[in-house]
Amino acid sequence: MRMVGDGHLPEEEGGFGRRLDEHEHEHEGGWWPQGPQSGPGGLVDSAVYAHGHRHASPPTLADTYRCLQELDDGMAWIGLYRPGREQILSLAEEFRLHDLAVEDAINAHQRPKLERYGDTLFIVLRAARYVDLREEVEFSEVHLFIGPGFVITVRHGEAPDLATVRGRMESEPEMLARGPQAVLYAILDQVVDGYAPVVAGLEHDIDEIETEVFGGDPNASRRIYELSREVIQFQRAARPLLGVLDALAAGSGKYGTDEELQRYLRDVNDHLTQVVERVDSFRHLLQNILTVNATLVSQQQNEEMRSLTAASYAQNEELKKVSSWAAILFAPTLIGTVYGMNFVHMPELRWRFGYLFAIALMALVCGTLYLVFKRRGWL
């Protein structure tokens, strides 16, 4: 399987090795177009091939139909980017596409699947790419119509880079001469190859999350949930593709698939299986990380509660001491206040030993309160 390298210049369908123009910009570690350089009605590129070589590049769908009819053994490869309903219906009428497949291609938002309508295959693929700047995964959708003498690709997103696929196939005429099934293999290979950087990016994010969890980052839980959602979406994109490849392999004998192409598809299947297994392990690993994070957060909360409890206990002890001394000091104040009143007929007011009695009473009350509070541990 060919792995996508870094630093290449991806082109829209119909160009190979062209220079960047004013419509493009540097984007997340590579060169990505701001939008498809499409022709009328969402037509990106249309080519008619004969014996593995590009015979013509018709500018419109009508010209493509006419050119294909003039060749006895030609193949049309039509690339569309978010086309309008009229363009899809035109293709459906010309190549007799099934109504259900046409509606799926128009509405998009389908899960990866393979449907066979007579001698025409309708395949839905979910491509993915990792955006380094935002540290997130972007998903896009591509629909394929594969039939006798034609390949129609309908993209609902920037990925996969079908210009690279077309350029690679045109550089290998012997492979392209094998017909539409060879193009199908190449596109499947490109989609699965695109999963490899995504797996590497997710693995890097998980390593960062582990560091954040054990570093006590309060935002770790939110990032774990966000990454788990991306992993689940990636599973939904990659896992059903295994069923598509199995269905293609099961029908290879019945529909006369070239033996060499069968070997290529098995290679794609092997790489996709590795991707699916890695993604499954990511999901289990994130569940474990989430459990560990919850445990660490619980431990941190328990430590904070113990600290608050200890602080509250210390405050209570101080409050007990303050209250005890306030009660002790209140007793002589009360006695002194009572006997400080200047009423003439107060008892013991003119008693010779009244002063000594008052002082003794103050000392007795204070001493008693001190002993009581001391025995209770308040002092």
mmCIF file of C-alpha atoms in Angstrom:
data_model
loop_
_atom_site.group_PDB
_atom_site.id
_atom_site.type_symbol
_atom_site.label_atom_id
_atom_site.label_comp_id
_atom_site.label_asym_id
_atom_site.label_seq_id
_atom_site.Cartn_x
_atom_site.Cartn_y
_atom_site.Cartn_z
ATOM 1 C CA MET A 1 0.000 0.000 0.000
ATOM 2 C CA ARG A 2 1.260 3.452 -0.912
ATOM 3 C CA MET A 3 1.527 5.749 2.055
ATOM 4 C CA VAL A 4 0.854 9.460 1.659
ATOM 5 C CA GLY A 5 4.048 11.426 2.170
ATOM 6 C CA ASP A 6 4.445 14.890 3.627
ATOM 7 C CA GLY A 7 5.219 17.933 1.582
ATOM 8 C CA HIS A 8 3.584 16.899 -1.700
ATOM 9 C CA LEU A 9 1.383 19.289 -3.630
ATOM 10 C CA PRO A 10 -2.143 17.880 -3.833
ATOM 11 C CA GLU A 11 -4.129 19.040 -6.807
ATOM 12 C CA GLU A 12 -7.778 19.016 -7.641
ATOM 13 C CA GLU A 13 -8.824 16.405 -10.145
ATOM 14 C CA GLY A 14 -7.502 17.036 -13.608
ATOM 15 C CA GLY A 15 -4.130 18.490 -12.660
ATOM 16 C CA PHE A 16 -0.887 16.831 -11.608
ATOM 17 C CA GLY A 17 2.207 18.633 -10.441
ATOM 18 C CA ARG A 18 0.768 22.095 -11.109
ATOM 19 C CA ARG A 19 1.987 25.212 -9.295
ATOM 20 C CA LEU A 20 0.025 26.891 -6.545
ATOM 21 C CA ASP A 21 -2.001 29.884 -7.637
ATOM 22 C CA GLU A 22 -3.738 32.733 -5.915
ATOM 23 C CA HIS A 23 -6.653 30.492 -4.897
ATOM 24 C CA GLU A 24 -4.534 28.366 -2.572
ATOM 25 C CA HIS A 25 -2.823 28.831 0.763
ATOM 26 C CA GLU A 26 -0.659 26.932 3.179
ATOM 27 C CA HIS A 27 -2.828 24.930 5.525
ATOM 28 C CA GLU A 28 -1.985 22.702 8.516
ATOM 29 C CA GLY A 29 1.362 21.379 7.408
ATOM 30 C CA GLY A 30 0.482 20.952 3.731
ATOM 31 C CA TRP A 31 -0.999 22.727 0.754
ATOM 32 C CA TRP A 32 -4.765 22.665 0.541
ATOM 33 C CA PRO A 33 -7.041 24.528 -1.855
ATOM 34 C CA GLN A 34 -9.475 27.042 -0.447
ATOM 35 C CA GLY A 35 -12.151 25.582 -2.668
ATOM 36 C CA PRO A 36 -12.461 23.260 -5.627
ATOM 37 C CA GLN A 37 -11.323 24.766 -8.902
ATOM 38 C CA SER A 38 -14.404 23.318 -10.468
ATOM 39 C CA GLY A 39 -15.922 23.807 -13.817
ATOM 40 C CA PRO A 40 -19.597 24.490 -14.578
ATOM 41 C CA GLY A 41 -22.082 22.864 -12.250
ATOM 42 C CA GLY A 42 -19.558 21.373 -9.840
ATOM 43 C CA LEU A 43 -17.601 19.506 -12.532
ATOM 44 C CA VAL A 44 -13.990 19.300 -11.370
ATOM 45 C CA ASP A 45 -12.536 17.083 -14.083
ATOM 46 C CA SER A 46 -13.876 14.812 -16.760
ATOM 47 C CA ALA A 47 -11.664 12.535 -18.805
ATOM 48 C CA VAL A 48 -12.175 9.735 -21.273
ATOM 49 C CA TYR A 49 -9.521 7.017 -21.324
ATOM 50 C CA ALA A 50 -8.642 4.466 -23.963
ATOM 51 C CA HIS A 51 -6.299 1.569 -23.180
ATOM 52 C CA GLY A 52 -5.053 3.289 -20.008
ATOM 53 C CA HIS A 53 -4.278 6.666 -21.615
ATOM 54 C CA ARG A 54 -6.207 9.906 -21.474
ATOM 55 C CA HIS A 55 -7.956 10.201 -24.811
ATOM 56 C CA ALA A 56 -9.855 13.437 -24.221
ATOM 57 C CA SER A 57 -10.710 15.979 -21.519
ATOM 58 C CA PRO A 58 -14.243 17.124 -22.355
ATOM 59 C CA PRO A 59 -15.199 20.434 -20.699
ATOM 60 C CA THR A 60 -18.833 19.466 -20.089
ATOM 61 C CA LEU A 61 -20.842 16.388 -19.236
ATOM 62 C CA ALA A 62 -22.544 16.438 -22.640
ATOM 63 C CA ASP A 63 -19.154 16.413 -24.372
ATOM 64 C CA THR A 64 -18.087 13.516 -22.149
ATOM 65 C CA TYR A 65 -21.153 11.485 -23.149
ATOM 66 C CA ARG A 66 -20.506 12.199 -26.816
ATOM 67 C CA CYS A 67 -16.816 11.343 -26.633
ATOM 68 C CA LEU A 68 -17.488 8.106 -24.746
ATOM 69 C CA GLN A 69 -20.001 6.984 -27.347
ATOM 70 C CA GLU A 70 -17.408 7.472 -30.091
ATOM 71 C CA LEU A 71 -15.026 4.955 -28.449
ATOM 72 C CA ASP A 72 -15.672 1.252 -28.558
ATOM 73 C CA ASP A 73 -13.655 0.421 -25.448
ATOM 74 C CA GLY A 74 -13.368 3.715 -23.600
ATOM 75 C CA MET A 75 -13.800 4.617 -19.929
ATOM 76 C CA ALA A 76 -15.056 7.908 -18.571
ATOM 77 C CA TRP A 77 -13.869 9.174 -15.199
ATOM 78 C CA ILE A 78 -16.003 12.090 -14.064
ATOM 79 C CA GLY A 79 -15.113 13.976 -10.882
ATOM 80 C CA LEU A 80 -17.691 16.226 -9.188
ATOM 81 C CA TYR A 81 -17.498 18.428 -6.116
ATOM 82 C CA ARG A 82 -20.811 19.080 -4.357
ATOM 83 C CA PRO A 83 -22.729 19.101 -7.627
ATOM 84 C CA GLY A 84 -26.236 20.372 -8.106
ATOM 85 C CA ARG A 85 -29.235 18.141 -8.499
ATOM 86 C CA GLU A 86 -29.362 18.755 -12.247
ATOM 87 C CA GLN A 87 -25.853 17.393 -12.795
ATOM 88 C CA ILE A 88 -26.573 14.234 -10.797
ATOM 89 C CA LEU A 89 -29.828 13.670 -12.663
ATOM 90 C CA SER A 90 -28.021 14.130 -15.990
ATOM 91 C CA LEU A 91 -25.513 11.438 -15.032
ATOM 92 C CA ALA A 92 -28.311 9.189 -13.776
ATOM 93 C CA GLU A 93 -30.116 9.431 -17.100
ATOM 94 C CA GLU A 94 -26.990 8.840 -19.179
ATOM 95 C CA PHE A 95 -25.589 5.908 -17.162
ATOM 96 C CA ARG A 96 -28.925 4.561 -15.861
ATOM 97 C CA LEU A 97 -28.144 5.029 -12.200
ATOM 98 C CA HIS A 98 -30.629 3.765 -9.647
ATOM 99 C CA ASP A 99 -32.956 6.330 -8.071
ATOM 100 C CA LEU A 100 -32.035 5.355 -4.493
ATOM 101 C CA ALA A 101 -28.323 5.757 -5.158
ATOM 102 C CA VAL A 102 -28.949 9.095 -6.870
ATOM 103 C CA GLU A 103 -30.882 10.413 -3.856
ATOM 104 C CA ASP A 104 -28.077 9.301 -1.533
ATOM 105 C CA ALA A 105 -25.521 11.083 -3.685
ATOM 106 C CA ILE A 106 -27.572 14.281 -3.643
ATOM 107 C CA ASN A 107 -28.361 14.306 0.080
ATOM 108 C CA ALA A 108 -25.029 12.910 1.357
ATOM 109 C CA HIS A 109 -24.631 12.241 5.115
ATOM 110 C CA GLN A 110 -24.466 8.491 4.549
ATOM 111 C CA ARG A 111 -22.508 5.843 6.382
ATOM 112 C CA PRO A 112 -19.907 3.819 4.438
ATOM 113 C CA LYS A 113 -21.683 1.164 2.441
ATOM 114 C CA LEU A 114 -21.775 -0.746 -0.819
ATOM 115 C CA GLU A 115 -24.901 -1.258 -2.906
ATOM 116 C CA ARG A 116 -25.094 -3.172 -6.176
ATOM 117 C CA TYR A 117 -27.749 -2.174 -8.691
ATOM 118 C CA GLY A 118 -27.428 -4.555 -11.598
ATOM 119 C CA ASP A 119 -23.985 -4.047 -13.103
ATOM 120 C CA THR A 120 -23.433 -0.742 -11.275
ATOM 121 C CA LEU A 121 -21.803 -0.362 -7.868
ATOM 122 C CA PHE A 122 -22.674 2.498 -5.555
ATOM 123 C CA ILE A 123 -20.133 2.985 -2.766
ATOM 124 C CA VAL A 124 -20.074 5.541 0.037
ATOM 125 C CA LEU A 125 -16.734 6.271 1.724
ATOM 126 C CA ARG A 126 -15.885 8.487 4.696
ATOM 127 C CA ALA A 127 -12.474 10.109 4.405
ATOM 128 C CA ALA A 128 -10.674 11.718 7.352
ATOM 129 C CA ARG A 129 -7.759 14.051 7.866
ATOM 130 C CA TYR A 130 -6.068 15.369 10.994
ATOM 131 C CA VAL A 131 -5.812 19.152 11.369
ATOM 132 C CA ASP A 132 -2.675 19.895 13.379
ATOM 133 C CA LEU A 133 -3.462 23.519 14.216
ATOM 134 C CA ARG A 134 -6.812 22.688 15.814
ATOM 135 C CA GLU A 135 -5.797 19.196 16.939
ATOM 136 C CA GLU A 136 -9.004 17.684 15.636
ATOM 137 C CA VAL A 137 -10.205 15.297 12.938
ATOM 138 C CA GLU A 138 -12.206 16.468 9.928
ATOM 139 C CA PHE A 139 -14.443 14.017 8.096
ATOM 140 C CA SER A 140 -15.737 14.218 4.556
ATOM 141 C CA GLU A 141 -17.778 12.036 2.269
ATOM 142 C CA VAL A 142 -17.251 10.698 -1.243
ATOM 143 C CA HIS A 143 -19.719 8.706 -3.322
ATOM 144 C CA LEU A 144 -18.644 6.417 -6.159
ATOM 145 C CA PHE A 145 -20.611 5.049 -9.093
ATOM 146 C CA ILE A 146 -18.684 2.222 -10.744
ATOM 147 C CA GLY A 147 -20.112 0.650 -13.873
ATOM 148 C CA PRO A 148 -19.136 -0.701 -17.290
ATOM 149 C CA GLY A 149 -17.051 1.996 -18.881
ATOM 150 C CA PHE A 150 -17.508 4.746 -16.315
ATOM 151 C CA VAL A 151 -16.412 5.970 -12.895
ATOM 152 C CA ILE A 152 -18.244 8.856 -11.217
ATOM 153 C CA THR A 153 -16.880 10.404 -8.028
ATOM 154 C CA VAL A 154 -18.997 12.833 -6.031
ATOM 155 C CA ARG A 155 -17.114 14.564 -3.220
ATOM 156 C CA HIS A 156 -18.843 16.325 -0.320
ATOM 157 C CA GLY A 157 -15.637 17.594 1.282
ATOM 158 C CA GLU A 158 -11.997 18.380 0.615
ATOM 159 C CA ALA A 159 -10.735 14.851 1.267
ATOM 160 C CA PRO A 160 -9.730 12.522 -0.236
ATOM 161 C CA ASP A 161 -7.256 14.075 -2.668
ATOM 162 C CA LEU A 162 -8.551 12.460 -5.833
ATOM 163 C CA ALA A 163 -6.176 14.495 -8.009
ATOM 164 C CA THR A 164 -3.331 12.443 -6.548
ATOM 165 C CA VAL A 165 -5.239 9.266 -7.346
ATOM 166 C CA ARG A 166 -5.903 10.341 -10.902
ATOM 167 C CA GLY A 167 -2.296 11.408 -11.429
ATOM 168 C CA ARG A 168 -0.967 8.153 -10.033
ATOM 169 C CA MET A 169 -3.303 6.093 -12.203
ATOM 170 C CA GLU A 170 -2.441 8.070 -15.324
ATOM 171 C CA SER A 171 1.231 7.450 -14.619
ATOM 172 C CA GLU A 172 0.481 3.691 -14.604
ATOM 173 C CA PRO A 173 -1.404 3.045 -17.857
ATOM 174 C CA GLU A 174 -1.252 -0.716 -17.389
ATOM 175 C CA MET A 175 -3.137 -0.395 -14.097
ATOM 176 C CA LEU A 176 -5.615 2.139 -15.490
ATOM 177 C CA ALA A 177 -6.266 -0.137 -18.471
ATOM 178 C CA ARG A 178 -7.766 -2.683 -16.058
ATOM 179 C CA GLY A 179 -10.865 -0.505 -16.026
ATOM 180 C CA PRO A 180 -13.193 1.032 -13.433
ATOM 181 C CA GLN A 181 -12.365 -1.554 -10.786
ATOM 182 C CA ALA A 182 -8.733 -0.427 -10.820
ATOM 183 C CA VAL A 183 -9.884 3.144 -10.180
ATOM 184 C CA LEU A 184 -12.047 1.874 -7.327
ATOM 185 C CA TYR A 185 -9.038 0.149 -5.772
ATOM 186 C CA ALA A 186 -6.932 3.310 -6.079
ATOM 187 C CA ILE A 187 -9.576 5.456 -4.375
ATOM 188 C CA LEU A 188 -10.034 2.922 -1.578
ATOM 189 C CA ASP A 189 -6.272 2.840 -1.144
ATOM 190 C CA GLN A 190 -6.142 6.641 -0.933
ATOM 191 C CA VAL A 191 -8.912 6.791 1.673
ATOM 192 C CA VAL A 192 -7.301 4.129 3.859
ATOM 193 C CA ASP A 193 -3.879 5.761 3.467
ATOM 194 C CA GLY A 194 -5.447 8.983 4.726
ATOM 195 C CA TYR A 195 -6.374 7.234 7.966
ATOM 196 C CA ALA A 196 -2.724 6.722 8.944
ATOM 197 C CA PRO A 197 -1.986 10.399 9.821
ATOM 198 C CA VAL A 198 -5.276 10.519 11.721
ATOM 199 C CA VAL A 199 -4.270 7.535 13.834
ATOM 200 C CA ALA A 200 -0.898 9.168 14.543
ATOM 201 C CA GLY A 201 -2.589 12.450 15.488
ATOM 202 C CA LEU A 202 -5.059 10.747 17.828
ATOM 203 C CA GLU A 203 -2.248 8.795 19.458
ATOM 204 C CA HIS A 204 -0.349 12.039 20.058
ATOM 205 C CA ASP A 205 -3.468 13.632 21.583
ATOM 206 C CA ILE A 206 -3.940 10.677 23.914
ATOM 207 C CA ASP A 207 -0.332 10.990 25.092
ATOM 208 C CA GLU A 208 -0.949 14.676 25.837
ATOM 209 C CA ILE A 209 -4.132 13.854 27.731
ATOM 210 C CA GLU A 210 -2.324 11.320 29.906
ATOM 211 C CA THR A 211 0.195 14.014 30.829
ATOM 212 C CA GLU A 212 -2.610 16.469 31.614
ATOM 213 C CA VAL A 213 -4.493 13.937 33.745
ATOM 214 C CA PHE A 214 -1.525 13.117 35.957
ATOM 215 C CA GLY A 215 -0.573 16.797 36.009
ATOM 216 C CA GLY A 216 -3.910 17.677 37.571
ATOM 217 C CA ASP A 217 -5.233 19.775 34.660
ATOM 218 C CA PRO A 218 -8.862 20.710 35.488
ATOM 219 C CA ASN A 219 -9.778 20.729 31.765
ATOM 220 C CA ALA A 220 -8.628 17.151 31.183
ATOM 221 C CA SER A 221 -12.120 15.650 31.549
ATOM 222 C CA ARG A 222 -13.577 17.869 28.847
ATOM 223 C CA ARG A 223 -10.770 17.067 26.427
ATOM 224 C CA ILE A 224 -11.158 13.342 27.108
ATOM 225 C CA TYR A 225 -14.835 13.531 26.164
ATOM 226 C CA GLU A 226 -14.073 15.535 23.008
ATOM 227 C CA LEU A 227 -11.376 13.101 21.912
ATOM 228 C CA SER A 228 -13.625 10.138 22.685
ATOM 229 C CA ARG A 229 -16.250 11.635 20.393
ATOM 230 C CA GLU A 230 -13.694 11.968 17.586
ATOM 231 C CA VAL A 231 -12.576 8.361 18.084
ATOM 232 C CA ILE A 232 -16.200 7.181 17.898
ATOM 233 C CA GLN A 233 -16.726 9.159 14.680
ATOM 234 C CA PHE A 234 -13.537 7.673 13.273
ATOM 235 C CA GLN A 235 -14.790 4.194 14.144
ATOM 236 C CA ARG A 236 -18.031 4.915 12.297
ATOM 237 C CA ALA A 237 -16.006 5.979 9.268
ATOM 238 C CA ALA A 238 -13.477 3.136 9.202
ATOM 239 C CA ARG A 239 -15.191 0.042 10.595
ATOM 240 C CA PRO A 240 -18.048 -0.185 8.031
ATOM 241 C CA LEU A 241 -15.436 0.019 5.282
ATOM 242 C CA LEU A 242 -14.320 -3.470 6.290
ATOM 243 C CA GLY A 243 -17.752 -4.708 5.267
ATOM 244 C CA VAL A 244 -17.412 -2.917 1.927
ATOM 245 C CA LEU A 245 -14.089 -4.591 1.220
ATOM 246 C CA ASP A 246 -15.442 -7.985 2.302
ATOM 247 C CA ALA A 247 -18.391 -7.567 -0.064
ATOM 248 C CA LEU A 248 -16.068 -6.657 -2.919
ATOM 249 C CA ALA A 249 -13.917 -9.697 -2.185
ATOM 250 C CA ALA A 250 -16.960 -11.967 -1.998
ATOM 251 C CA GLY A 251 -18.191 -10.799 -5.422
ATOM 252 C CA SER A 252 -14.821 -10.808 -7.129
ATOM 253 C CA GLY A 253 -15.235 -14.284 -8.551
ATOM 254 C CA LYS A 254 -18.819 -13.762 -9.704
ATOM 255 C CA TYR A 255 -18.097 -10.459 -11.408
ATOM 256 C CA GLY A 256 -14.689 -11.390 -12.819
ATOM 257 C CA THR A 257 -12.448 -9.090 -10.830
ATOM 258 C CA ASP A 258 -8.852 -9.178 -12.021
ATOM 259 C CA GLU A 259 -6.644 -11.382 -9.836
ATOM 260 C CA GLU A 260 -4.055 -8.643 -9.416
ATOM 261 C CA LEU A 261 -6.730 -6.210 -8.226
ATOM 262 C CA GLN A 262 -7.946 -8.813 -5.741
ATOM 263 C CA ARG A 263 -4.465 -8.921 -4.236
ATOM 264 C CA TYR A 264 -4.391 -5.121 -4.020
ATOM 265 C CA LEU A 265 -7.788 -5.074 -2.294
ATOM 266 C CA ARG A 266 -6.615 -7.672 0.221
ATOM 267 C CA ASP A 267 -3.648 -5.414 0.967
ATOM 268 C CA VAL A 268 -5.998 -2.478 1.543
ATOM 269 C CA ASN A 269 -8.122 -4.702 3.775
ATOM 270 C CA ASP A 270 -5.070 -5.643 5.864
ATOM 271 C CA HIS A 271 -4.118 -2.008 6.412
ATOM 272 C CA LEU A 272 -7.689 -1.041 7.220
ATOM 273 C CA THR A 273 -7.911 -3.870 9.761
ATOM 274 C CA GLN A 274 -4.811 -2.497 11.509
ATOM 275 C CA VAL A 275 -6.374 0.969 11.590
ATOM 276 C CA VAL A 276 -9.636 -0.348 13.049
ATOM 277 C CA GLU A 277 -7.801 -2.331 15.714
ATOM 278 C CA ARG A 278 -5.768 0.744 16.682
ATOM 279 C CA VAL A 279 -8.871 2.891 16.900
ATOM 280 C CA ASP A 280 -10.633 0.274 19.035
ATOM 281 C CA SER A 281 -7.662 0.283 21.396
ATOM 282 C CA PHE A 282 -7.843 4.097 21.533
ATOM 283 C CA ARG A 283 -11.435 3.931 22.710
ATOM 284 C CA HIS A 284 -10.628 1.445 25.467
ATOM 285 C CA LEU A 285 -7.592 3.480 26.469
ATOM 286 C CA LEU A 286 -9.664 6.663 26.710
ATOM 287 C CA GLN A 287 -12.200 4.865 28.883
ATOM 288 C CA ASN A 288 -9.395 3.811 31.215
ATOM 289 C CA ILE A 289 -7.958 7.336 31.218
ATOM 290 C CA LEU A 290 -11.394 8.725 32.062
ATOM 291 C CA THR A 291 -11.688 6.275 34.969
ATOM 292 C CA VAL A 292 -8.235 7.210 36.246
ATOM 293 C CA ASN A 293 -9.050 10.893 35.898
ATOM 294 C CA ALA A 294 -12.289 10.433 37.845
ATOM 295 C CA THR A 295 -10.342 8.616 40.577
ATOM 296 C CA LEU A 296 -7.710 11.353 40.743
ATOM 297 C CA VAL A 297 -10.386 14.051 40.843
ATOM 298 C CA SER A 298 -12.165 12.169 43.627
ATOM 299 C CA GLN A 299 -8.928 11.860 45.575
ATOM 300 C CA GLN A 300 -8.250 15.563 45.095
ATOM 301 C CA GLN A 301 -11.742 16.407 46.318
ATOM 302 C CA ASN A 302 -11.270 14.149 49.340
ATOM 303 C CA GLU A 303 -7.994 15.901 50.146
ATOM 304 C CA GLU A 304 -9.702 19.258 49.868
ATOM 305 C CA MET A 305 -12.526 18.069 52.110
ATOM 306 C CA ARG A 306 -10.025 16.812 54.682
ATOM 307 C CA SER A 307 -8.244 20.161 54.546
ATOM 308 C CA LEU A 308 -11.515 22.008 55.012
ATOM 309 C CA THR A 309 -12.487 19.694 57.861
ATOM 310 C CA ALA A 310 -9.144 20.221 59.574
ATOM 311 C CA ALA A 311 -9.470 23.983 59.164
ATOM 312 C CA SER A 312 -13.009 23.893 60.509
ATOM 313 C CA TYR A 313 -11.892 21.796 63.478
ATOM 314 C CA ALA A 314 -9.089 24.237 64.234
ATOM 315 C CA GLN A 315 -11.543 27.137 64.050
ATOM 316 C CA ASN A 316 -13.902 25.341 66.417
ATOM 317 C CA GLU A 317 -11.100 24.786 68.901
ATOM 318 C CA GLU A 318 -10.169 28.449 68.792
ATOM 319 C CA LEU A 319 -13.810 29.404 69.147
ATOM 320 C CA LYS A 320 -14.089 27.200 72.219
ATOM 321 C CA LYS A 321 -11.120 28.931 73.833
ATOM 322 C CA VAL A 322 -12.454 32.383 73.047
ATOM 323 C CA SER A 323 -15.913 31.457 74.328
ATOM 324 C CA SER A 324 -14.472 29.944 77.504
ATOM 325 C CA TRP A 325 -12.417 33.024 78.378
ATOM 326 C CA ALA A 326 -15.363 35.256 77.501
ATOM 327 C CA ALA A 327 -17.553 33.298 79.960
ATOM 328 C CA ILE A 328 -14.872 33.451 82.666
ATOM 329 C CA LEU A 329 -14.453 37.198 82.263
ATOM 330 C CA PHE A 330 -18.192 37.744 82.131
ATOM 331 C CA ALA A 331 -18.783 36.409 85.679
ATOM 332 C CA PRO A 332 -16.761 39.065 87.588
ATOM 333 C CA THR A 333 -18.077 41.713 85.207
ATOM 334 C CA LEU A 334 -21.645 40.734 86.112
ATOM 335 C CA ILE A 335 -20.938 40.778 89.855
ATOM 336 C CA GLY A 336 -19.111 44.082 89.636
ATOM 337 C CA THR A 337 -21.941 45.568 87.606
ATOM 338 C CA VAL A 338 -24.577 44.537 90.133
ATOM 339 C CA TYR A 339 -22.703 45.918 93.118
ATOM 340 C CA GLY A 340 -21.708 49.010 91.249
ATOM 341 C CA MET A 341 -25.261 50.279 91.152
ATOM 342 C CA ASN A 342 -25.899 53.270 93.489
ATOM 343 C CA PHE A 343 -29.183 52.260 95.089
ATOM 344 C CA VAL A 344 -29.472 53.192 98.789
ATOM 345 C CA HIS A 345 -31.311 50.117 100.011
ATOM 346 C CA MET A 346 -29.201 47.427 98.295
ATOM 347 C CA PRO A 347 -28.387 44.374 100.504
ATOM 348 C CA GLU A 348 -24.889 44.303 101.912
ATOM 349 C CA LEU A 349 -24.255 47.744 100.480
ATOM 350 C CA ARG A 350 -22.897 49.034 103.771
ATOM 351 C CA TRP A 351 -21.541 45.691 104.934
ATOM 352 C CA ARG A 352 -18.022 45.879 106.312
ATOM 353 C CA PHE A 353 -16.856 42.735 104.473
ATOM 354 C CA GLY A 354 -18.845 43.394 101.264
ATOM 355 C CA TYR A 355 -15.772 44.240 99.152
ATOM 356 C CA LEU A 356 -13.886 41.111 100.212
ATOM 357 C CA PHE A 357 -16.976 39.022 99.629
ATOM 358 C CA ALA A 358 -17.400 40.394 96.117
ATOM 359 C CA ILE A 359 -13.764 39.722 95.262
ATOM 360 C CA ALA A 360 -13.953 36.208 96.704
ATOM 361 C CA LEU A 361 -17.161 35.512 94.806
ATOM 362 C CA MET A 362 -15.547 36.657 91.545
ATOM 363 C CA ALA A 363 -12.529 34.463 92.136
ATOM 364 C CA LEU A 364 -14.722 31.480 93.048
ATOM 365 C CA VAL A 365 -16.911 31.781 89.931
ATOM 366 C CA CYS A 366 -13.932 32.324 87.624
ATOM 367 C CA GLY A 367 -12.041 29.406 89.134
ATOM 368 C CA THR A 368 -15.047 27.104 88.869
ATOM 369 C CA LEU A 369 -15.634 28.014 85.230
ATOM 370 C CA TYR A 370 -11.944 27.549 84.432
ATOM 371 C CA LEU A 371 -11.926 24.063 85.959
ATOM 372 C CA VAL A 372 -15.104 23.083 84.106
ATOM 373 C CA PHE A 373 -13.790 24.304 80.742
ATOM 374 C CA LYS A 374 -10.384 22.779 81.350
ATOM 375 C CA ARG A 375 -11.897 19.360 82.124
ATOM 376 C CA ARG A 376 -13.913 19.509 78.872
ATOM 377 C CA GLY A 377 -10.780 20.343 76.885
ATOM 378 C CA TRP A 378 -11.874 23.782 75.855
ATOM 379 C CA LEU A 379 -8.814 25.415 77.433
#
